[in-house]
PDB file of C-alpha atoms in Angstrom:
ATOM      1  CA  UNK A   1     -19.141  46.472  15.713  1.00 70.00           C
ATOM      2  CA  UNK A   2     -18.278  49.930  17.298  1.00 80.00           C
ATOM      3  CA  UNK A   3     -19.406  53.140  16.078  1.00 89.00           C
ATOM      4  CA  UNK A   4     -19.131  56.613  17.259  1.00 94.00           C
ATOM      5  CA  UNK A   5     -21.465  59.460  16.627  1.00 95.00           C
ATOM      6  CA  UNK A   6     -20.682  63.000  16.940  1.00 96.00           C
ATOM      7  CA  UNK A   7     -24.534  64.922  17.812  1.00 92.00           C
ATOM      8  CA  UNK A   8     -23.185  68.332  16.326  1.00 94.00           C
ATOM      9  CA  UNK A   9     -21.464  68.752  13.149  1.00 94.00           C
ATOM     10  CA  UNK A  10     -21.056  72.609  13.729  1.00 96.00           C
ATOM     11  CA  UNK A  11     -21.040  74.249  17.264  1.00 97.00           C
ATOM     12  CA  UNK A  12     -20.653  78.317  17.218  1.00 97.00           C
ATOM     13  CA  UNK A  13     -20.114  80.136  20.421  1.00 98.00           C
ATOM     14  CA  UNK A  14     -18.655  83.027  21.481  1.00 97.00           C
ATOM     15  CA  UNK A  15     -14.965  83.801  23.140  1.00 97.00           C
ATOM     16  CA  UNK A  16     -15.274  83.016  27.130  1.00 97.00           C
ATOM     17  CA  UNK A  17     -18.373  80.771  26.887  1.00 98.00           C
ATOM     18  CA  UNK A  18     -19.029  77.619  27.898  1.00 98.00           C
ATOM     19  CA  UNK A  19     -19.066  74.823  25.104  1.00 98.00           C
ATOM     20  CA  UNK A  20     -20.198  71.141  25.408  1.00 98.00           C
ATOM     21  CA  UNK A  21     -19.016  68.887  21.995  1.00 98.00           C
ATOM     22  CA  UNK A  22     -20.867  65.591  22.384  1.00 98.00           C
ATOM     23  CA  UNK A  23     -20.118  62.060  21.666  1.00 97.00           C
ATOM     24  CA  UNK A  24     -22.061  59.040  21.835  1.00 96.00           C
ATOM     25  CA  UNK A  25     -20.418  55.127  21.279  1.00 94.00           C
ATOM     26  CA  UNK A  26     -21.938  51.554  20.829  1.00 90.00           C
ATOM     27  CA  UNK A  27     -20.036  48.871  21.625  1.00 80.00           C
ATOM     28  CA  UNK A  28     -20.253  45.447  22.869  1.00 72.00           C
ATOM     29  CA  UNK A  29     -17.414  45.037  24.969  1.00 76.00           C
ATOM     30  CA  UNK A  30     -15.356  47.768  27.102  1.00 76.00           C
ATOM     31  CA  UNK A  31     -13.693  50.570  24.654  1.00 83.00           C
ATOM     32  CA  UNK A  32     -10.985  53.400  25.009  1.00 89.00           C
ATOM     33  CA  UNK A  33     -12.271  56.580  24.182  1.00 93.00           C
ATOM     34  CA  UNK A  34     -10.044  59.715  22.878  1.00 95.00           C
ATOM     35  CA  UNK A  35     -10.884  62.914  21.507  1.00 97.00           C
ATOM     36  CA  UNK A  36      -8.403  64.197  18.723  1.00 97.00           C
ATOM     37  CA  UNK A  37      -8.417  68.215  17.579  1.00 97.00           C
ATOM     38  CA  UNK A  38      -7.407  69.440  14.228  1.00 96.00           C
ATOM     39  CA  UNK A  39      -6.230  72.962  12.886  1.00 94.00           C
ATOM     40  CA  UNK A  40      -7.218  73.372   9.698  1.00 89.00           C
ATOM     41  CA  UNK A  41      -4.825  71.674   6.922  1.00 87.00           C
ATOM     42  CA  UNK A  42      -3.229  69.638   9.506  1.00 92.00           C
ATOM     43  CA  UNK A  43      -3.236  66.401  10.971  1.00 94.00           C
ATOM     44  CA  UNK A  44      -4.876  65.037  13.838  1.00 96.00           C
ATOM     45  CA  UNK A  45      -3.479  66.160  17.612  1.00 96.00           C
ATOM     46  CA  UNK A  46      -4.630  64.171  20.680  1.00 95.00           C
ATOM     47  CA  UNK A  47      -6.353  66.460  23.087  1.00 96.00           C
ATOM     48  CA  UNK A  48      -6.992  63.725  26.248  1.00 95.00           C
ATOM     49  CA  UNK A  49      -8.277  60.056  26.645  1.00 93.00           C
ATOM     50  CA  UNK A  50      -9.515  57.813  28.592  1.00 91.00           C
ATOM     51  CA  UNK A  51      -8.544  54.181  29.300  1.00 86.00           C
ATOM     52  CA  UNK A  52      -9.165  53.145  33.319  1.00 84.00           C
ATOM     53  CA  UNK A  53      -9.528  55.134  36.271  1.00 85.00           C
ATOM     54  CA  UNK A  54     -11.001  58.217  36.603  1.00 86.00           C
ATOM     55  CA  UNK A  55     -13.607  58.857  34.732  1.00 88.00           C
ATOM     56  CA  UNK A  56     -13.023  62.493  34.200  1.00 91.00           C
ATOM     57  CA  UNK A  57     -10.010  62.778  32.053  1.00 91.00           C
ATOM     58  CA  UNK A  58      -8.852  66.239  31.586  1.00 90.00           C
ATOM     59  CA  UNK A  59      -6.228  68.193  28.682  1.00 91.00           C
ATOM     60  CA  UNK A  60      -3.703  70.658  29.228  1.00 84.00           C
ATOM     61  CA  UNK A  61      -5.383  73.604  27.619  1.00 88.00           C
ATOM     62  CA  UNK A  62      -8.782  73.644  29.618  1.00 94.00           C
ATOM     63  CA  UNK A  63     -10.327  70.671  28.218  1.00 96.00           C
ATOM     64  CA  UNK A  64     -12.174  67.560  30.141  1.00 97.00           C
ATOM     65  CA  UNK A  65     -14.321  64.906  29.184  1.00 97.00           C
ATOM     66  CA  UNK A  66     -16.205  62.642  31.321  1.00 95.00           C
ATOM     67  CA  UNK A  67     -17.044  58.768  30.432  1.00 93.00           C
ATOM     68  CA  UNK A  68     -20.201  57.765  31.290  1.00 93.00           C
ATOM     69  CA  UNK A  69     -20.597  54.045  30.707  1.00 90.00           C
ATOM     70  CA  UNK A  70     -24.277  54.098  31.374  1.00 91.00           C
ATOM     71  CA  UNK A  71     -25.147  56.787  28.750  1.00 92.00           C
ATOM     72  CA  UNK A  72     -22.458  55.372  26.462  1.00 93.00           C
ATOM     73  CA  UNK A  73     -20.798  59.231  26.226  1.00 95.00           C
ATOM     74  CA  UNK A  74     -17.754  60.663  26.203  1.00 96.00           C
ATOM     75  CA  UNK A  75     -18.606  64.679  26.047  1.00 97.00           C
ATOM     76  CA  UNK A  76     -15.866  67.101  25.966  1.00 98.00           C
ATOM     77  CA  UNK A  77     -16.412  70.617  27.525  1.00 98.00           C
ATOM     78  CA  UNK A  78     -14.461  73.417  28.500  1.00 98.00           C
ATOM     79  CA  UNK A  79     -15.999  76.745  30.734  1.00 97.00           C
ATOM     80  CA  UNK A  80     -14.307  79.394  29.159  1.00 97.00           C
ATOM     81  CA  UNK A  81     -13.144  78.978  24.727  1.00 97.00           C
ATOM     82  CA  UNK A  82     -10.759  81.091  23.417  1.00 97.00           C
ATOM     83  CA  UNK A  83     -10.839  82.260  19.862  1.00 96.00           C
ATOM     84  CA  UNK A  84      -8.007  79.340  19.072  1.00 96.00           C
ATOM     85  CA  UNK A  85     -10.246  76.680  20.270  1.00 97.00           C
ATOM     86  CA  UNK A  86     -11.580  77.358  16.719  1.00 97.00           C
ATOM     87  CA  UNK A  87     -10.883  73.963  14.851  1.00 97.00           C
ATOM     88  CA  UNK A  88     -12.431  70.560  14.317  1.00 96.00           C
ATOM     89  CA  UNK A  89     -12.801  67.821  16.824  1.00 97.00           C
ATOM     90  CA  UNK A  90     -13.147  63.935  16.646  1.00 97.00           C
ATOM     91  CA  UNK A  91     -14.263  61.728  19.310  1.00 96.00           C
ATOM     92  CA  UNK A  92     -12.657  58.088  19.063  1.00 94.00           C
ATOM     93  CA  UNK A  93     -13.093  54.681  20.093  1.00 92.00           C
ATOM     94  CA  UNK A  94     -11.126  51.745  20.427  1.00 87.00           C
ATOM     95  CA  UNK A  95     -11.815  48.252  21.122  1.00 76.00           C
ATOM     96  CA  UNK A  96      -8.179  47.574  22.042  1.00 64.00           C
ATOM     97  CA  UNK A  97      -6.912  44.289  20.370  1.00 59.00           C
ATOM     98  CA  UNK A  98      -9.732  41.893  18.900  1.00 53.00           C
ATOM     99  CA  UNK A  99      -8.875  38.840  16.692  1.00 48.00           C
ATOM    100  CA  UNK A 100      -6.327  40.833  14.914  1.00 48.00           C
ATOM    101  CA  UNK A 101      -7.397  44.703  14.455  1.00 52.00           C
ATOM    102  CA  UNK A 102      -4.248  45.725  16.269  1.00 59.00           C
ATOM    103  CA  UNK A 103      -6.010  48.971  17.977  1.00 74.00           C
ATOM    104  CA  UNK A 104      -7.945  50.397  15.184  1.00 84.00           C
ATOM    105  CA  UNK A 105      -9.792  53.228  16.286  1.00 89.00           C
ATOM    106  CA  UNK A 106     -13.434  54.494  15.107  1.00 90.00           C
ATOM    107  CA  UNK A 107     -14.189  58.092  14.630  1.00 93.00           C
ATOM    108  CA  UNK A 108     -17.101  60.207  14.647  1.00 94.00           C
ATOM    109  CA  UNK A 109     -17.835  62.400  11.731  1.00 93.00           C
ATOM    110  CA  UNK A 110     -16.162  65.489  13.464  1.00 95.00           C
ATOM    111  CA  UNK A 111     -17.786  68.890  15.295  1.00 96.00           C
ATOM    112  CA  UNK A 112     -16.299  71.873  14.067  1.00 96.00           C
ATOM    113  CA  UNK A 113     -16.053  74.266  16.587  1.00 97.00           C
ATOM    114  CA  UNK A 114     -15.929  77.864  15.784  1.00 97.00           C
ATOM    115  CA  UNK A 115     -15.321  80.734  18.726  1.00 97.00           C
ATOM    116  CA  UNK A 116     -16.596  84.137  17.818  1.00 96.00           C
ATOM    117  CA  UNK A 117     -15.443  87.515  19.394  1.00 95.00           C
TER     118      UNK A 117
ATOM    119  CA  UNK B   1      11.390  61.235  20.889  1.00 85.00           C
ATOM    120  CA  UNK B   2       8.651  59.869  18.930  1.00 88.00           C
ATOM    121  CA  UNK B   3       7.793  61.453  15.347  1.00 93.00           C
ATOM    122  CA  UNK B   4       6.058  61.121  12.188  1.00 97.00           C
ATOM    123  CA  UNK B   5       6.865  62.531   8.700  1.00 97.00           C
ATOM    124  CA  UNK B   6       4.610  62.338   5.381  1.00 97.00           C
ATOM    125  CA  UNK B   7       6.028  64.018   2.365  1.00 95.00           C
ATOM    126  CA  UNK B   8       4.791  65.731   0.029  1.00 97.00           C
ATOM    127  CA  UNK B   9       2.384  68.119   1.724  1.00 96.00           C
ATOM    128  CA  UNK B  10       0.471  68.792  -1.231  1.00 97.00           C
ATOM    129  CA  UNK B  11       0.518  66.982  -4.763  1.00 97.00           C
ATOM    130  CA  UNK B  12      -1.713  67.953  -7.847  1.00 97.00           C
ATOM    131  CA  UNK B  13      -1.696  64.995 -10.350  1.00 97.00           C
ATOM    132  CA  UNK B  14      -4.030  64.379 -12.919  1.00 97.00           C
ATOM    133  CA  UNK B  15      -6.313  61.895 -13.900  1.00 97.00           C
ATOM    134  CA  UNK B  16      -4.852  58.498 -14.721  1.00 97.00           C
ATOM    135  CA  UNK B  17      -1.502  59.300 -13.264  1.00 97.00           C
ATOM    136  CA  UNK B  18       0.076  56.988 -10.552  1.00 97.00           C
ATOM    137  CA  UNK B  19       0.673  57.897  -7.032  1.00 97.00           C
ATOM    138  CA  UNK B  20       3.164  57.794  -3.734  1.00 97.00           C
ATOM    139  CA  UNK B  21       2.890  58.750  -0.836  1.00 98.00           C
ATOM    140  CA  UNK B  22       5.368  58.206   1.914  1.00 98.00           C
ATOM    141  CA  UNK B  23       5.255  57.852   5.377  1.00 98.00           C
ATOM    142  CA  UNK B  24       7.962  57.332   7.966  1.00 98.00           C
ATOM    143  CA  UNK B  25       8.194  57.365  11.566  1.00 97.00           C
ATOM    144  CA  UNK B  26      10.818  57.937  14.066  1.00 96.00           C
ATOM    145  CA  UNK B  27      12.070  56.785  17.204  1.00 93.00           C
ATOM    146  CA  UNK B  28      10.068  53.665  17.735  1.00 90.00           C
ATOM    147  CA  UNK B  29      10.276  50.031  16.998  1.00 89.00           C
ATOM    148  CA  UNK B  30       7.603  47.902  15.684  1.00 89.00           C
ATOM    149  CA  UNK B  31       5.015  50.880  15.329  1.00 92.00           C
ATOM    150  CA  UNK B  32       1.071  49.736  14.091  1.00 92.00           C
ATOM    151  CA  UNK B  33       0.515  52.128  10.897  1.00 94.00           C
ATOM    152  CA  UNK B  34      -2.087  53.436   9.433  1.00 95.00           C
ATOM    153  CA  UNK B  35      -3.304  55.286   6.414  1.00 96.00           C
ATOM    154  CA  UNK B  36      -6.636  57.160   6.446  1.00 96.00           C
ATOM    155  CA  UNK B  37      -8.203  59.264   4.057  1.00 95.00           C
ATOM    156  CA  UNK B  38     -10.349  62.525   5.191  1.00 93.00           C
ATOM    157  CA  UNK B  39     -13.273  63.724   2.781  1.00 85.00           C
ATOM    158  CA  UNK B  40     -14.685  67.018   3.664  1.00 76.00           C
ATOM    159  CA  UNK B  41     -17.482  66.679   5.938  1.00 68.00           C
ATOM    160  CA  UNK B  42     -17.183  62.628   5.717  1.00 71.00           C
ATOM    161  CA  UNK B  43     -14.708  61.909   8.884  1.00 84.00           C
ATOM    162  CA  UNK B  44     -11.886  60.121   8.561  1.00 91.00           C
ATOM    163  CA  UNK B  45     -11.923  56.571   7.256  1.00 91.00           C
ATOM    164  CA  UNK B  46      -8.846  53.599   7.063  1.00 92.00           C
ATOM    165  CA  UNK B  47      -8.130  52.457   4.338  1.00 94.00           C
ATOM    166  CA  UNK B  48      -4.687  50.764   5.497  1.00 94.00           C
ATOM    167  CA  UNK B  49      -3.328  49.147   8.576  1.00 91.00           C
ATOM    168  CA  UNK B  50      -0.239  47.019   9.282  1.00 92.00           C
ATOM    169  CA  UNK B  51       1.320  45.627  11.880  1.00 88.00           C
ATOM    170  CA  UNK B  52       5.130  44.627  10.403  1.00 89.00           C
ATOM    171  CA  UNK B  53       7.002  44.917   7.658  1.00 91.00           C
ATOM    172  CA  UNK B  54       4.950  43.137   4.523  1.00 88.00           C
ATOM    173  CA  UNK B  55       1.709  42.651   6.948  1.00 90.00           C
ATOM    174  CA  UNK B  56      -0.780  44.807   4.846  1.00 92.00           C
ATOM    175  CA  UNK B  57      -4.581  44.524   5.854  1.00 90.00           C
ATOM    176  CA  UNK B  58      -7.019  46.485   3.577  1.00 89.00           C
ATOM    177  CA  UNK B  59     -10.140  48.076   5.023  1.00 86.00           C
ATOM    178  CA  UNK B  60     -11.665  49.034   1.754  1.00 82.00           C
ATOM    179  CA  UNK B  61     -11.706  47.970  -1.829  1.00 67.00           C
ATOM    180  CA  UNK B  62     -10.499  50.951  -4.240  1.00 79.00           C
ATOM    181  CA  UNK B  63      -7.764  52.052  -6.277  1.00 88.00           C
ATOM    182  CA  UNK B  64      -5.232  52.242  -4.221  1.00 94.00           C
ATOM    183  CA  UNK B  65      -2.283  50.217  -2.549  1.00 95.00           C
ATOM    184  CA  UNK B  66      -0.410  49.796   0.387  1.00 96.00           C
ATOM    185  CA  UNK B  67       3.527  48.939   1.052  1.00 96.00           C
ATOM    186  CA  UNK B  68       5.824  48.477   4.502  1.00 96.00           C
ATOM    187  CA  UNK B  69       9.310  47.954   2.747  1.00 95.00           C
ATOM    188  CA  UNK B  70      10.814  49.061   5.996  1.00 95.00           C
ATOM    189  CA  UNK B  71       9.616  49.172   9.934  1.00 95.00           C
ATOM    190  CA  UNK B  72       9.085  52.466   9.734  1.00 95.00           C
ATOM    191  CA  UNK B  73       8.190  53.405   6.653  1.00 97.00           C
ATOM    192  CA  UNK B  74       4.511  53.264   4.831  1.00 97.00           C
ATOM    193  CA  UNK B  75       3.740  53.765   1.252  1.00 97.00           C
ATOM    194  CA  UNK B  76       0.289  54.387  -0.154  1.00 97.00           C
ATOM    195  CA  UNK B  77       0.337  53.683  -3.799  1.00 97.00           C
ATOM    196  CA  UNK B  78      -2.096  53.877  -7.287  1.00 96.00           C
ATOM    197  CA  UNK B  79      -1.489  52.714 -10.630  1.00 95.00           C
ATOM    198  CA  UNK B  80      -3.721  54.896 -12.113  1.00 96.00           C
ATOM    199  CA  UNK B  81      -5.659  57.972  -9.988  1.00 96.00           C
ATOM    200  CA  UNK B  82      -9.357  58.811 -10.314  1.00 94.00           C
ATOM    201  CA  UNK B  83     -10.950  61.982  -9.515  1.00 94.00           C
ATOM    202  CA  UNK B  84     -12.940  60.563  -6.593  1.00 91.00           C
ATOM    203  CA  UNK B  85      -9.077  59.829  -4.585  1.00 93.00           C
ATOM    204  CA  UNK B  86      -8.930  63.465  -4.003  1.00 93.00           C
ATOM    205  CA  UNK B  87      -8.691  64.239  -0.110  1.00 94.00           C
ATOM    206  CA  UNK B  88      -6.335  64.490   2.398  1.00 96.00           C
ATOM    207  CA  UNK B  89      -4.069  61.539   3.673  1.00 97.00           C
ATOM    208  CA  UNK B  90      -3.220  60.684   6.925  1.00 97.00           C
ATOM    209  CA  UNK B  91      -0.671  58.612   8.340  1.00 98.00           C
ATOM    210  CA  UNK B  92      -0.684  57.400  11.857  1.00 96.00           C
ATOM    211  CA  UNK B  93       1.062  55.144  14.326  1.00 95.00           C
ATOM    212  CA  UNK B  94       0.309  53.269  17.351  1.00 91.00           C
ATOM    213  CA  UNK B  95       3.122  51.695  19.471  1.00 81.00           C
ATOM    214  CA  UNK B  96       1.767  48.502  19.894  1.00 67.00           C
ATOM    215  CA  UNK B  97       0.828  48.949  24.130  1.00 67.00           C
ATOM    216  CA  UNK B  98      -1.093  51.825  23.940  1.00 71.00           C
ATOM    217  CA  UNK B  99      -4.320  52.519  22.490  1.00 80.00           C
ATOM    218  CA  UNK B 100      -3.943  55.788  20.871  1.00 88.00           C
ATOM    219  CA  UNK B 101      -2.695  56.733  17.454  1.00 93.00           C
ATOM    220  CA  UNK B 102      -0.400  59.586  16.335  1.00 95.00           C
ATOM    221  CA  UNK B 103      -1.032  61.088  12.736  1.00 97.00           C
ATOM    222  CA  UNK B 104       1.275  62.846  10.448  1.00 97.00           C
ATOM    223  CA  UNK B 105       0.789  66.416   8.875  1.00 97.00           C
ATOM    224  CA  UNK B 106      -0.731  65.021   6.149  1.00 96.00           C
ATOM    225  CA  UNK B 107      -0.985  65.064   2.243  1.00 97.00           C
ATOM    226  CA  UNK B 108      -3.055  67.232   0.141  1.00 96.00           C
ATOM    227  CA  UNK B 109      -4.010  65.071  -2.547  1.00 96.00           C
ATOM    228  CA  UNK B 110      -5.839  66.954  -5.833  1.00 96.00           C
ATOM    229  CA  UNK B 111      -6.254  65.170  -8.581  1.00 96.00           C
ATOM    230  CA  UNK B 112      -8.288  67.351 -11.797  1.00 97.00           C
TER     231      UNK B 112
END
């Protein structure tokens, strides 16, 4: 079975810093891996993902994540947050179809992210 | 376009009481949905998937109930509420040929 674990369950950092979210999978077979962001009392927003290809997958806003299938990760980083990077993130995994599931995803715990001034 | 309503937003009930929530989706056929409920600090799990209309697999035993009446629309249901189905609710969709899921804004679900 997959399962997805989230190192940090709080990262704080200041505005214009670097920030590295990390995410760790086990699988036995080849997964899709996503990172969702949510704003507080909303619902889930995907941020970027990775299915074939490239294995740095990159967001509109500044975000990238890189799959490394060796170190089973999938960390997200951007160089430079902004105070409205403040929210929580969840790294993902999917298995694709298997005997049924239909694309059910896993999910880490979450990382909440919060950007100082 | 693709989109994905859940109504209410929020919903105080009280012990005991039933409970619907409704989810619907727009412009696409066939959608995978979800339900999933979010604990603070405990992730999100699925309780609910389906994958047509009356196709209803349940990921955990509880109190509650799921419903596809319609293509697009998801109900999550409870005879009777306990204090431990407080959270938030999401509802999600998948298209069938991608991966990834889309959520709704979500329900606010307090019960005292």
């Amino acid at each position: 079975a997959q399962s997805v674990t989230q190192l940090d369950s709080q990262v704080p950092v200041f505005e214009e810093a670097p920030v590295e979210l990390r995410c760790n999978y086990s699988s036995s077979v080849s997964v899709y891996l996503f990172w969702y962001v949510q704003y507080p009392n909303q619902g889930l927003q995907l941020l970027l993902k990775y299915l074939s290809g490239s294995t740095l997958v990159e967001s509109i806003n500044g975000f990238e994540a890189e799959f490394n299938k060796s170190q089973t990760s999938f960390h997200l980083r951007k160089p430079s947050v902004h105070i409205s990077d403040t929210a929580e993130y969840f790294c993902a995994v999917s298995e694709g179809y298997s005997g049924g599931s239909n694309y059910k995803l896993t999910f880490g715990k979450g990382t909440l992210l919060t950007v100082n001034p | 376009s693709q989109t994905i309503h859940q109504w209410p937003a929020t919903l105080v009930q009280p012990v005991g009481s039933p409970l619907s929530l409704e989810c619907t989706v727009e412009g696409t056929s066939n959608p995978n949905l979800y339900w999933y409920r979010q604990a603070a600090g405990r992730g999100l799990q699925l309780l609910f998937y389906s994958v047509g209309i009356g196709q209803i697999s349940s990921e955990v035993p509880q109190n509650l109930s799921a419903s596809r009446p319609q293509d697009r629309q998801f109900i999550l249901s409870s005879k009777k509420l306990l204090l431990s189905d407080s959270g938030f609710y999401l509802c999600a969709y998948g298209t069938g040929y991608a991966y990834e899921q889309y959520f709704g804004p979500g329900t606010r679900l307090t019960v005292t």
